Amino acid sequence: MRAVIVLSLLLLNIHHATSAPKGVTASLKAKWSMTPFLLEASEFIGEDGNEKFWQFIDTVKELTVYKQGESVRSYYNLVIKKAGQFLTDLKVNLLKFALALRSYSPAVHASQQIAGDEPPPEACPAFVSIHGQHSCSTKDVKKLLKAASGRPKPYLYKNDHTYPGINKTDVPVVILYAEIGTKKFASFHKILSERAQEGTLVYVLRHFVADPKPKKMLLSGYGVELAIKSTEYKAVDDTKVKDTKTTINTEDEDNSEVQGFFFGTLKKSHPDLEEQLAELRKHLLESTNDMAPLKVWEMQDLSFQAASRIMSVPKFDALKLMQDVSQNFPSKASILDILRGEGRVLEGLHNLGIKGEHQGKLLRLPVNAVDDSYALDIRHPTIMWINDIENDPVYRSWPTGVQELLRATFPGVIRQIRRNFFNLVLFLDPVQEESVELVKLAELFYKHKIPLRIGFVFVVNTKDEIDGFSDAGVGFYRLLNYIADEYDLSQALMSIVSLYNKVDVGDTLSVDTLSAYLKKKFPKANAERIIGKESEYDDKRKDGALFYKKSGLGALPLALFNGVPLSQDEMDPEELETIILQRIMDTTTAFQRAVFMGQLTEGSDVVDYLMEQANVVPRMNPLILGTDRKYLDFTAAPVVDDWEDTTMFSFLDSRDKTAVMAKRMKYFKNSDEDGMSTLTIWIVGDFERASGRKLLLNALKHLKASPGVRVGVINNPSGKPSEDNTVLYRAIWASFLTQKNKATADFVQKLLKEESSHQYVQHHKQTFKKFNTLEVDFIHSQQLFCRDILKLGPGERAVISNGRILGPFEEQEDFTVEDFHLLEKITLSGSAEKVKATVKQMGMKASDLVMKVDALLTAAPKGEVRRDVHFSKDSHSVLHLSPRENEVFYDVVAIVDPLTREAQKMSSLLIVLSQVVNVKLQVFMNCRAKLSEMPLKSFYRFVLESDVTFLANDTVSPGPAARFMELPESPLLTLNMITPESWMVQAVSSPHDLDNIHLQEVIVMAEYELEHLLLEGHCFDLSTGQPPRGLQFTLGMSRDPLMYDTIVMANLGYFQLKANPGAWILRLRVGRSEDIYQVLTHDGTDSPADTGDVRVVLNSFHSKIIKVRVQKKADKINEDLLSETSESKGIWDSIKDDGEKKKEDVLNIFSVASGHLYERFLRIMMLSVLRHTKTPVKFWFLKNYLSPSFKETISHMAESYGFQYELVQYKWPRWLHQQTEKQRIIWGYKILFLDVLFPLAVDKIIFVDADQIVRADLKELRDLDLEGAPYGYTPFCDSRREMEGYRFWKTGYWASHLGHRKYHISALYVVDLKKFRKIAAGDRLRGQYQALSQDPNSLSNLDQDLPNNMIHQVAIKSLPQEWLWCETWCDDVSKVTAKTIDLCNNPKTKEPKLMAAARIVPEWAEYDKELKDLLRLVEEKGEPPHDEL
């Protein structure tokens, strides 16, 4: 009762005039139509594998029949329910989150766009494309398939969905473009899937919605900022805007508490007082939202006060409060991908019975990333070392300390230290032609005292009966031993070189040359005794060949640098010298680090240190060491574990099949002392074949020698399993069932060695009764497992090591005992050892668990190293939220200062995260002390929702938006969209000035559109390693190859192209770029790296960054893209449109503007330019910040006044230091991207500030001689004496930096773009900006300070003073001759711009009236705006 009285009293004091709450709403929609939820869900499921995707498709193939007449919510729930059959609860939540984010919409739309490029036949709900021919009818499929092989196959993309049939390469490819769930899709799918299963075609599905809804989707995952503007100079337009009657949805706002009142609850209990309650809420909010400035001492502890307030409320409200405090206080991979990747591992561990704290322990295990430079152990007795840096007297004078590595030297100098840091081993066949040059190179290194220890392994014929008179290699080896014995190894090297000098180029070493050399050099020696049959110098001849064979290395000749094999390309003797010297340089850095970190000390043996590194292996086998690794998924818990019933088994999905195999497998064991096995090997093969038996025998030999290993066996018969072709396997299985471990292993080894193993089985039949009763059904199941999961053909062999699949092997391929040793080493050093130790600590003694966890952790993509965050004291500054019991949970630690931009974003993220998944959350308040200025000067909203929302009538809501309610009305605000790096957004609808928002006057609704997704890249010339400056790329589709174009920068070879979801083709621009250059290779694209056509698929909201390497064509080596000579015709011809035949005389004027006032000034500037010139004019505007109203009306103005215009766009590159303030960003665009904003055809451009009035013909300025400078600026006037105290450039830094030069104003400048590009002025300006902008106090007037700062590197031509007059700095006398008048701010009077304009420039008011009349006419006509030119 008391509450009602208080409420009534409060309500009495409020006037009854109600008004809508003042606020700002900003939303961002996609450019493409809304994509169906069902299709997005299929893409989500497809990420879990192709098999799941098609199972889901089969389940929902006619789902859309439920769509008619039912509300959208129930259909959405049905989609989620169907998807739920293939997803865990956690994944279902992630799916809802993905649908709320519309994450998979670009993937669906990309297919739609590929379909559009086909193009689709008329009025066709679904169609097939068979090698370029289309049909809408299922009846035509047969006919089109007949002649398909005569037509070229279609291009398939990495992300295409291919039906898992028997995929042969010689059958036609059928692409179905259809909408999953429709009847038409179902009828096509039935026919195509049946034929794909038979193997008569390859069936590919691409999404295609025949009749997309015109409705656009609202996106999320971006931030919106309302920054508080300085009102020192009043710069707001006074033109009244017609206010569209907008209301803002306040439902969700009512539920929040305002000064102790919950208005949502009050409205429900007092519906009759709704108006008064709304007014009271507004009154309370406005009284709390007053913006009184704070004193310095009040500001110091703001961060702590915010943290204290957050910590003092109940836990679940604390995040809400943190969001409220930070967002209303003046990233890398997407969160969904991180959640999904982590979710796979977390769920896997959870399913394997590992929960709670134990999960964290396993996750933090350092899993060694796959190394791509393995080394071979070079401490082998077979290697003949020619020299030894540590012990040979030649190197006696060198210092021996490893600390010498840290001594400073000139770059490129190789330090001479008496340690074997660098070791080169050459494997050679003495008779090979290539050996000659390599031996000479080794001698060169030796003679020049390069600190390189050189060793040889000579691989020669191993047959006993061969001697040196019948084989030059054997003779060579014996001679070498003789010289080494008589003299020493270094003398032997010299002799080899002189012997090889006798061999003519292109010839190989012969026995005759060898005998002649021996006679000449050692006349007294007995040739027969040295190289003949009875030679005493044949010792260890076979060792080299044996070592080479066991090492598993590739074709000879070969080199190892510190054990790491060099590739075949690097073995070219001409290249090798440079490569070895480069390796020495690179390795020095690693040694320096080791010495500095204390891992390598004076007492260390350097070679031992090298050979104890993790990447050293006993032999090389690319199959085991390769980086492309496949793993089994052991995380399922199947309902049945029956493999005797093959039909039942065939219905299980791949994870369940794998789990059944793991459960039913029997093992040969050689357990550790603790009874556990760290390594589980499964041998797969047909044991009726010799190759299968040999593989198993090698595994068992390895098993004997290795404790902690167990071996399981899977049968993969060559034919249909029958009693005859499974005798051996059933014998093995029977012995498992009847004998003890040791006896089984012995029996099976005997069995495998037997020539007549079948008789052996018959003979021992009685020993195991089980044999006779064993059915072959379970072998059917094993064969299914081999076919479907291991992807093996009948009879093919494979080895599975802790879930990692190696195979199928070629028929002749041998997997030796040494290979098993290597496989064990690699598996154990990865994570198996650590997993076993952790599992043991948990008190679980299960070898199965070790195998399953190891497979799960090693298969997971490697991210950054995990860190354990411990807080020593956490009672006052750490907010803890506990997870729900017995469910998979994510452990999240956030460290944040509550009053930062990061906190503004993170708070929303954490709230959504806690709604999407089960989290254990700790938020640590990391406050800053002694604040001297306001830490946040903007209001902020991060737009993110955890699930799709529906309206009261059960239809889906338009989507998320940023809502700013209850903001203080006094400050002037500017709206800024903070979007992911690769998004290019623009405002498409808002009558209000988004640059100057004053909430006392309006409610603001702003609609933005994601206009483009960027394709970014880096391009380098392969010959020079440098970016090809001025190279142009075009982006388009097969039917429209030139849709967007760009120019490559010298900074990082960076380029960016506007695109949208779809498949694109990147080409060199026709003309000069294509004439001089060709594309050689590319990375990150969707076509093979060496194809000339660079295809790129954009199918997500993430950034797409590619690398392109180009090279000049052989006949154009000396041509320069930007050269003056060929430019006059070349570039112009290559760039101009077909319509233009000769270069016309055009004045190119560039300007930027933001906000209605500056756009009003901009129009007046344009009009003043046009009034004073007869030359045709083309205006270039920066599109990024123009208002929708300007973009709508500019075409009408162009029509009325007869000028051309173009809107240019460039997204601030991610690697260039970002500005956060809108005004500074716009200043940056004025100066930083001049070389890439305009086509190469534009020779000169004049920048004119929006608030300028022109009184002369700008053609004069364009034609002015810049005397070799890339641009011309006007210096600041000195004539108005009373402003002397404000001329900051006359004192301090600027006075000393400029010397006798002038400080120039950036309101007007002319740029010679040819010269500008030729001297790389843009790249230099960006480089200097990058260095200076890190300091927040430098470049306070960015667009003006930067060129003035760079005046010594990039010259400025000072324009005559009359080209820019402004009242602040110039006296009244000079106004008469002024060619342009600029409305500079006056720091003394601070006069508002509009008043100054009308007072200073008499003609301004006339121009203004003329333009207002034109705009009124346009509005009255109400005609739709024209397209941009």
Short mmCIF file of C-alpha atoms in Angstrom, two decimals, residues 892-1263:
data_model
loop_
_atom_site.label_atom_id
_atom_site.label_comp_id
_atom_site.label_asym_id
_atom_site.label_seq_id
_atom_site.Cartn_x
_atom_site.Cartn_y
_atom_site.Cartn_z
CA VAL A 892 36.15 -18.40 -19.15
CA VAL A 893 38.47 -15.90 -17.48
CA ALA A 894 38.06 -12.22 -18.39
CA ILE A 895 40.49 -9.55 -17.21
CA VAL A 896 39.16 -6.10 -17.84
CA ASP A 897 39.17 -2.49 -16.73
CA PRO A 898 35.43 -1.73 -16.48
CA LEU A 899 35.86 1.74 -18.03
CA THR A 900 37.39 0.92 -21.40
CA ARG A 901 36.16 0.30 -24.94
CA GLU A 902 37.14 -3.38 -24.44
CA ALA A 903 34.81 -3.61 -21.43
CA GLN A 904 32.03 -2.02 -23.45
CA LYS A 905 32.28 -4.87 -25.95
CA MET A 906 33.25 -7.67 -23.57
CA SER A 907 30.34 -7.20 -21.22
CA SER A 908 27.81 -7.95 -23.99
CA LEU A 909 29.89 -10.83 -25.17
CA LEU A 910 30.03 -12.43 -21.72
CA ILE A 911 26.28 -12.04 -21.20
CA VAL A 912 25.52 -13.71 -24.54
CA LEU A 913 28.14 -16.37 -23.88
CA SER A 914 26.52 -17.29 -20.59
CA GLN A 915 23.16 -17.62 -22.38
CA VAL A 916 24.52 -19.78 -25.20
CA VAL A 917 26.73 -22.22 -23.30
CA ASN A 918 27.34 -23.42 -19.77
CA VAL A 919 30.20 -21.28 -18.42
CA LYS A 920 32.40 -21.17 -15.39
CA LEU A 921 33.20 -17.49 -15.44
CA GLN A 922 35.70 -15.36 -13.57
CA VAL A 923 35.85 -11.63 -14.31
CA PHE A 924 38.82 -9.81 -12.84
CA MET A 925 38.44 -6.05 -12.44
CA ASN A 926 41.80 -4.67 -13.55
CA CYS A 927 41.28 -1.00 -12.67
CA ARG A 928 43.51 1.93 -13.55
CA ALA A 929 44.35 4.45 -10.85
CA LYS A 930 44.88 8.20 -11.09
CA LEU A 931 42.75 8.96 -14.14
CA SER A 932 43.28 12.52 -15.35
CA GLU A 933 40.65 12.56 -18.09
CA MET A 934 37.37 10.85 -18.78
CA PRO A 935 38.29 7.24 -19.68
CA LEU A 936 35.30 6.83 -22.01
CA LYS A 937 33.89 9.61 -24.14
CA SER A 938 31.21 7.64 -25.90
CA PHE A 939 28.04 5.62 -25.37
CA TYR A 940 28.34 2.18 -26.90
CA ARG A 941 26.22 -0.85 -27.79
CA PHE A 942 27.52 -4.20 -28.99
CA VAL A 943 24.86 -5.89 -31.09
CA LEU A 944 24.74 -9.61 -30.35
CA GLU A 945 21.90 -12.02 -29.55
CA SER A 946 22.03 -15.59 -28.32
CA ASP A 947 18.96 -16.88 -30.20
CA VAL A 948 16.53 -15.90 -32.92
CA THR A 949 13.79 -13.73 -31.42
CA PHE A 950 10.10 -13.79 -32.32
CA LEU A 951 7.39 -11.18 -32.04
CA ALA A 952 4.15 -11.60 -30.08
CA ASN A 953 2.39 -13.00 -33.19
CA ASP A 954 5.04 -15.74 -33.49
CA THR A 955 6.62 -14.34 -36.64
CA VAL A 956 10.35 -13.86 -36.60
CA SER A 957 11.45 -10.38 -35.45
CA PRO A 958 13.24 -8.17 -37.99
CA GLY A 959 16.47 -8.81 -36.07
CA PRO A 960 18.83 -7.18 -33.63
CA ALA A 961 19.58 -3.46 -33.48
CA ALA A 962 21.52 -1.12 -31.24
CA ARG A 963 19.15 0.86 -29.02
CA PHE A 964 20.28 3.87 -27.05
CA MET A 965 17.55 4.99 -24.65
CA GLU A 966 17.56 7.45 -21.77
CA LEU A 967 20.63 9.32 -22.95
CA PRO A 968 21.37 12.80 -21.63
CA GLU A 969 19.89 15.37 -23.99
CA SER A 970 22.49 18.11 -23.64
CA PRO A 971 25.56 16.77 -25.48
CA LEU A 972 26.01 16.77 -29.24
CA LEU A 973 26.63 13.21 -30.47
CA THR A 974 28.03 11.59 -33.59
CA LEU A 975 27.13 8.05 -34.59
CA ASN A 976 29.86 5.65 -35.62
CA MET A 977 29.61 2.00 -36.72
CA ILE A 978 32.43 -0.22 -35.44
CA THR A 979 32.30 -3.29 -37.64
CA PRO A 980 34.57 -6.28 -38.30
CA GLU A 981 37.64 -5.54 -40.42
CA SER A 982 36.31 -6.88 -43.70
CA TRP A 983 32.86 -5.23 -43.64
CA MET A 984 32.14 -2.14 -45.69
CA VAL A 985 28.95 -0.53 -44.40
CA GLN A 986 27.08 2.60 -45.40
CA ALA A 987 24.07 4.50 -44.09
CA VAL A 988 21.11 3.86 -46.40
CA SER A 989 18.24 5.50 -44.61
CA SER A 990 17.99 8.29 -42.06
CA PRO A 991 16.52 11.74 -42.50
CA HIS A 992 18.60 12.98 -39.55
CA ASP A 993 22.14 14.23 -39.43
CA LEU A 994 23.99 11.24 -37.96
CA ASP A 995 27.08 13.35 -37.48
CA ASN A 996 25.30 15.84 -35.25
CA ILE A 997 22.64 14.22 -33.07
CA HIS A 998 20.90 16.42 -30.54
CA LEU A 999 18.39 14.39 -28.59
CA GLN A 1000 16.53 17.46 -27.32
CA GLU A 1001 15.11 17.73 -30.80
CA VAL A 1002 14.72 14.29 -32.34
CA ILE A 1003 14.37 10.54 -32.11
CA VAL A 1004 16.92 9.08 -34.48
CA MET A 1005 16.53 5.90 -36.52
CA ALA A 1006 19.54 4.97 -38.64
CA GLU A 1007 19.60 2.10 -41.09
CA TYR A 1008 22.91 0.85 -42.39
CA GLU A 1009 23.67 -1.76 -45.00
CA LEU A 1010 26.55 -4.18 -45.28
CA GLU A 1011 27.37 -3.06 -48.77
CA HIS A 1012 30.46 -5.20 -49.37
CA LEU A 1013 32.59 -7.90 -47.83
CA LEU A 1014 36.21 -7.17 -48.61
CA LEU A 1015 38.60 -9.48 -50.35
CA GLU A 1016 42.04 -8.44 -49.15
CA GLY A 1017 45.43 -9.63 -50.26
CA HIS A 1018 49.16 -9.15 -50.52
CA CYS A 1019 50.95 -9.30 -53.85
CA PHE A 1020 54.66 -9.74 -54.51
CA ASP A 1021 56.86 -10.01 -57.57
CA LEU A 1022 58.55 -13.42 -57.29
CA SER A 1023 61.76 -12.26 -59.01
CA THR A 1024 62.44 -9.20 -56.85
CA GLY A 1025 60.52 -10.11 -53.70
CA GLN A 1026 59.07 -6.57 -53.85
CA PRO A 1027 55.42 -5.52 -54.26
CA PRO A 1028 54.67 -4.56 -57.89
CA ARG A 1029 53.56 -0.96 -57.33
CA GLY A 1030 50.75 0.20 -59.59
CA LEU A 1031 49.74 -3.33 -60.58
CA GLN A 1032 45.98 -3.55 -61.05
CA PHE A 1033 43.64 -6.43 -60.31
CA THR A 1034 40.05 -6.85 -61.40
CA LEU A 1035 37.41 -8.96 -59.71
CA GLY A 1036 34.34 -10.35 -61.38
CA MET A 1037 32.40 -13.45 -62.39
CA SER A 1038 32.51 -15.54 -65.50
CA ARG A 1039 29.68 -13.56 -67.08
CA ASP A 1040 30.89 -10.17 -65.88
CA PRO A 1041 34.67 -10.29 -65.43
CA LEU A 1042 35.17 -6.61 -64.52
CA MET A 1043 32.98 -5.64 -61.58
CA TYR A 1044 35.55 -4.15 -59.20
CA ASP A 1045 39.18 -3.12 -59.54
CA THR A 1046 42.08 -2.05 -57.34
CA ILE A 1047 45.75 -1.00 -57.29
CA VAL A 1048 48.52 -2.75 -55.32
CA MET A 1049 50.25 -0.61 -52.64
CA ALA A 1050 53.97 -0.79 -51.92
CA ASN A 1051 53.21 -1.15 -48.19
CA LEU A 1052 53.12 -4.95 -47.71
CA GLY A 1053 51.96 -5.33 -51.33
CA TYR A 1054 48.46 -4.77 -49.95
CA PHE A 1055 45.32 -4.59 -52.06
CA GLN A 1056 41.60 -4.71 -51.31
CA LEU A 1057 38.61 -5.43 -53.53
CA LYS A 1058 34.91 -4.98 -52.85
CA ALA A 1059 32.92 -8.18 -53.14
CA ASN A 1060 29.99 -10.07 -51.62
CA PRO A 1061 29.27 -13.74 -50.91
CA GLY A 1062 29.88 -15.80 -54.02
CA ALA A 1063 32.54 -17.28 -56.26
CA TRP A 1064 34.82 -14.68 -57.82
CA ILE A 1065 37.58 -14.64 -60.40
CA LEU A 1066 40.61 -12.41 -59.76
CA ARG A 1067 42.59 -11.37 -62.82
CA LEU A 1068 45.31 -8.92 -63.79
CA ARG A 1069 43.68 -5.92 -65.40
CA VAL A 1070 43.53 -6.09 -69.19
CA GLY A 1071 46.07 -3.63 -70.57
CA ARG A 1072 49.41 -2.75 -69.09
CA SER A 1073 49.17 -4.93 -65.96
CA GLU A 1074 48.32 -8.01 -68.02
CA ASP A 1075 50.87 -7.14 -70.74
CA ILE A 1076 53.82 -6.96 -68.35
CA TYR A 1077 52.93 -9.41 -65.57
CA GLN A 1078 51.56 -12.91 -65.14
CA VAL A 1079 50.21 -14.62 -62.02
CA LEU A 1080 52.48 -17.47 -60.92
CA THR A 1081 51.11 -18.83 -57.63
CA HIS A 1082 48.54 -17.91 -55.01
CA ASP A 1083 47.63 -18.98 -51.44
CA GLY A 1084 44.37 -18.82 -49.54
CA THR A 1085 42.36 -19.03 -52.75
CA ASP A 1086 39.94 -21.74 -53.89
CA SER A 1087 41.74 -22.85 -57.02
CA PRO A 1088 44.96 -24.89 -57.26
CA ALA A 1089 47.99 -22.71 -56.45
CA ASP A 1090 49.55 -22.84 -59.91
CA THR A 1091 46.52 -22.05 -62.06
CA GLY A 1092 46.42 -18.68 -63.77
CA ASP A 1093 42.74 -18.18 -62.98
CA VAL A 1094 42.56 -17.15 -59.36
CA ARG A 1095 39.17 -18.24 -58.00
CA VAL A 1096 38.08 -17.03 -54.59
CA VAL A 1097 34.93 -18.05 -52.75
CA LEU A 1098 33.56 -15.67 -50.13
CA ASN A 1099 31.19 -17.71 -48.02
CA SER A 1100 31.37 -16.26 -44.52
CA PHE A 1101 31.46 -12.97 -42.65
CA HIS A 1102 35.14 -13.55 -41.80
CA SER A 1103 38.00 -11.79 -43.47
CA LYS A 1104 39.36 -13.42 -46.59
CA ILE A 1105 43.04 -12.63 -47.14
CA ILE A 1106 44.92 -14.11 -50.08
CA LYS A 1107 48.54 -13.99 -51.26
CA VAL A 1108 49.34 -13.60 -54.95
CA ARG A 1109 52.80 -13.93 -56.47
CA VAL A 1110 53.37 -12.48 -59.92
CA GLN A 1111 56.30 -12.25 -62.30
CA LYS A 1112 57.16 -10.12 -65.30
CA LYS A 1113 56.84 -11.88 -68.64
CA ALA A 1114 60.22 -12.81 -70.16
CA ASP A 1115 60.05 -10.14 -72.88
CA LYS A 1116 58.92 -7.40 -70.46
CA ILE A 1117 61.68 -7.70 -67.82
CA ASN A 1118 62.80 -4.08 -68.30
CA GLU A 1119 59.32 -2.56 -68.51
CA ASP A 1120 58.02 -0.45 -65.63
CA LEU A 1121 54.31 -0.26 -64.83
CA LEU A 1122 54.56 3.40 -63.82
CA SER A 1123 57.16 4.51 -66.34
CA GLU A 1124 56.71 7.87 -68.04
CA THR A 1125 57.67 6.71 -71.55
CA SER A 1126 55.05 4.10 -72.19
CA GLU A 1127 52.51 5.73 -69.91
CA SER A 1128 51.15 8.27 -72.36
CA LYS A 1129 49.42 5.66 -74.44
CA GLY A 1130 49.78 2.44 -72.42
CA ILE A 1131 48.07 3.14 -69.16
CA TRP A 1132 45.41 5.37 -70.61
CA ASP A 1133 44.53 2.81 -73.28
CA SER A 1134 44.48 0.07 -70.69
CA ILE A 1135 42.16 1.82 -68.30
CA LYS A 1136 39.68 3.99 -70.11
CA ASP A 1137 36.23 2.69 -70.88
CA ASP A 1138 35.54 1.41 -74.36
CA GLY A 1139 33.33 4.40 -75.02
CA GLU A 1140 36.14 6.94 -74.61
CA LYS A 1141 38.39 7.04 -77.60
CA LYS A 1142 40.60 9.98 -76.72
CA LYS A 1143 41.58 11.50 -73.42
CA GLU A 1144 39.20 14.34 -72.76
CA ASP A 1145 40.03 17.44 -70.76
CA VAL A 1146 38.37 16.97 -67.37
CA LEU A 1147 38.88 18.78 -64.08
CA ASN A 1148 39.02 16.16 -61.32
CA ILE A 1149 37.97 17.55 -57.94
CA PHE A 1150 38.12 15.46 -54.74
CA SER A 1151 36.36 16.29 -51.49
CA VAL A 1152 35.17 14.68 -48.25
CA ALA A 1153 32.24 15.61 -46.04
CA SER A 1154 30.33 14.22 -43.11
CA GLY A 1155 27.18 15.61 -41.54
CA HIS A 1156 24.43 17.72 -43.08
CA LEU A 1157 26.14 21.07 -42.54
CA TYR A 1158 29.32 20.08 -44.37
CA GLU A 1159 27.27 18.46 -47.15
CA ARG A 1160 25.42 21.77 -47.53
CA PHE A 1161 28.81 23.53 -47.75
CA LEU A 1162 30.00 20.86 -50.19
CA ARG A 1163 27.15 21.56 -52.61
CA ILE A 1164 27.93 25.28 -52.47
CA MET A 1165 31.63 24.59 -53.10
CA MET A 1166 30.67 22.49 -56.14
CA LEU A 1167 28.44 25.21 -57.49
CA SER A 1168 31.19 27.82 -57.06
CA VAL A 1169 33.67 25.59 -58.97
CA LEU A 1170 31.20 25.06 -61.83
CA ARG A 1171 30.40 28.81 -62.10
CA HIS A 1172 34.05 29.66 -62.73
CA THR A 1173 35.14 27.12 -65.31
CA LYS A 1174 34.21 26.09 -68.83
CA THR A 1175 36.12 22.81 -68.55
CA PRO A 1176 34.02 19.69 -67.86
CA VAL A 1177 34.22 18.77 -64.16
CA LYS A 1178 34.22 15.39 -62.46
CA PHE A 1179 33.76 15.35 -58.69
CA TRP A 1180 35.10 12.47 -56.59
CA PHE A 1181 33.55 12.02 -53.14
CA LEU A 1182 34.53 9.68 -50.35
CA LYS A 1183 31.42 7.53 -50.02
CA ASN A 1184 32.22 6.11 -46.54
CA TYR A 1185 30.70 9.00 -44.58
CA LEU A 1186 28.13 10.60 -46.89
CA SER A 1187 24.56 10.76 -45.63
CA PRO A 1188 21.75 8.88 -47.39
CA SER A 1189 20.08 12.17 -48.32
CA PHE A 1190 23.22 13.46 -50.08
CA LYS A 1191 23.60 10.21 -52.03
CA GLU A 1192 19.94 10.41 -53.05
CA THR A 1193 20.10 14.00 -54.33
CA ILE A 1194 23.56 14.18 -55.93
CA SER A 1195 22.36 12.60 -59.21
CA HIS A 1196 19.67 15.32 -59.58
CA MET A 1197 22.27 18.03 -58.99
CA ALA A 1198 24.59 16.40 -61.58
CA GLU A 1199 21.75 16.42 -64.08
CA SER A 1200 20.85 20.04 -63.42
CA TYR A 1201 24.41 21.40 -63.56
CA GLY A 1202 25.96 19.01 -66.06
CA PHE A 1203 28.88 17.51 -64.16
CA GLN A 1204 30.09 13.94 -63.64
CA TYR A 1205 30.66 12.40 -60.24
CA GLU A 1206 31.93 9.21 -58.69
CA LEU A 1207 31.70 7.93 -55.15
CA VAL A 1208 34.96 6.26 -54.11
CA GLN A 1209 35.45 3.95 -51.15
CA TYR A 1210 38.40 2.46 -49.35
CA LYS A 1211 38.38 0.58 -46.08
CA TRP A 1212 41.11 1.64 -43.65
CA PRO A 1213 43.60 -1.29 -43.84
CA ARG A 1214 43.75 -3.44 -40.70
CA TRP A 1215 47.56 -3.14 -40.47
CA LEU A 1216 47.59 0.65 -40.47
CA HIS A 1217 47.22 2.24 -37.02
CA GLN A 1218 43.49 2.80 -36.49
CA GLN A 1219 42.01 6.13 -35.46
CA THR A 1220 38.99 5.94 -33.17
CA GLU A 1221 37.61 9.46 -33.57
CA LYS A 1222 35.43 9.96 -36.63
CA GLN A 1223 36.86 13.38 -37.52
CA ARG A 1224 40.43 12.06 -37.46
CA ILE A 1225 39.43 9.07 -39.60
CA ILE A 1226 38.05 11.49 -42.22
CA TRP A 1227 41.26 13.54 -42.06
CA GLY A 1228 43.20 10.32 -42.62
CA TYR A 1229 41.21 9.58 -45.78
CA LYS A 1230 42.13 13.04 -47.14
CA ILE A 1231 45.84 12.24 -47.31
CA LEU A 1232 46.68 8.55 -46.73
CA PHE A 1233 45.12 6.78 -49.72
CA LEU A 1234 45.51 9.20 -52.64
CA ASP A 1235 47.46 6.64 -54.69
CA VAL A 1236 44.80 3.92 -54.47
CA LEU A 1237 41.49 5.83 -54.34
CA PHE A 1238 41.53 6.90 -57.99
CA PRO A 1239 42.05 4.97 -61.25
CA LEU A 1240 45.50 5.26 -62.84
CA ALA A 1241 43.89 7.22 -65.69
CA VAL A 1242 43.43 10.24 -63.40
CA ASP A 1243 46.66 12.24 -63.82
CA LYS A 1244 45.93 15.18 -61.54
CA ILE A 1245 43.40 15.70 -58.82
CA ILE A 1246 42.57 18.84 -56.83
CA PHE A 1247 41.36 18.46 -53.28
CA VAL A 1248 38.97 21.23 -52.22
CA ASP A 1249 37.63 21.40 -48.66
CA ALA A 1250 33.84 21.31 -48.41
CA ASP A 1251 33.67 24.69 -46.65
CA GLN A 1252 35.46 26.57 -49.45
CA ILE A 1253 34.10 28.95 -52.04
CA VAL A 1254 35.95 29.10 -55.36
CA ARG A 1255 36.27 32.42 -57.25
CA ALA A 1256 38.62 31.38 -60.09
CA ASP A 1257 38.99 28.73 -62.75
CA LEU A 1258 40.56 25.67 -61.11
CA LYS A 1259 41.92 24.66 -64.54
CA GLU A 1260 44.65 27.25 -63.82
CA LEU A 1261 45.61 25.37 -60.68
CA ARG A 1262 45.55 22.00 -62.43
CA ASP A 1263 47.87 23.25 -65.16
#
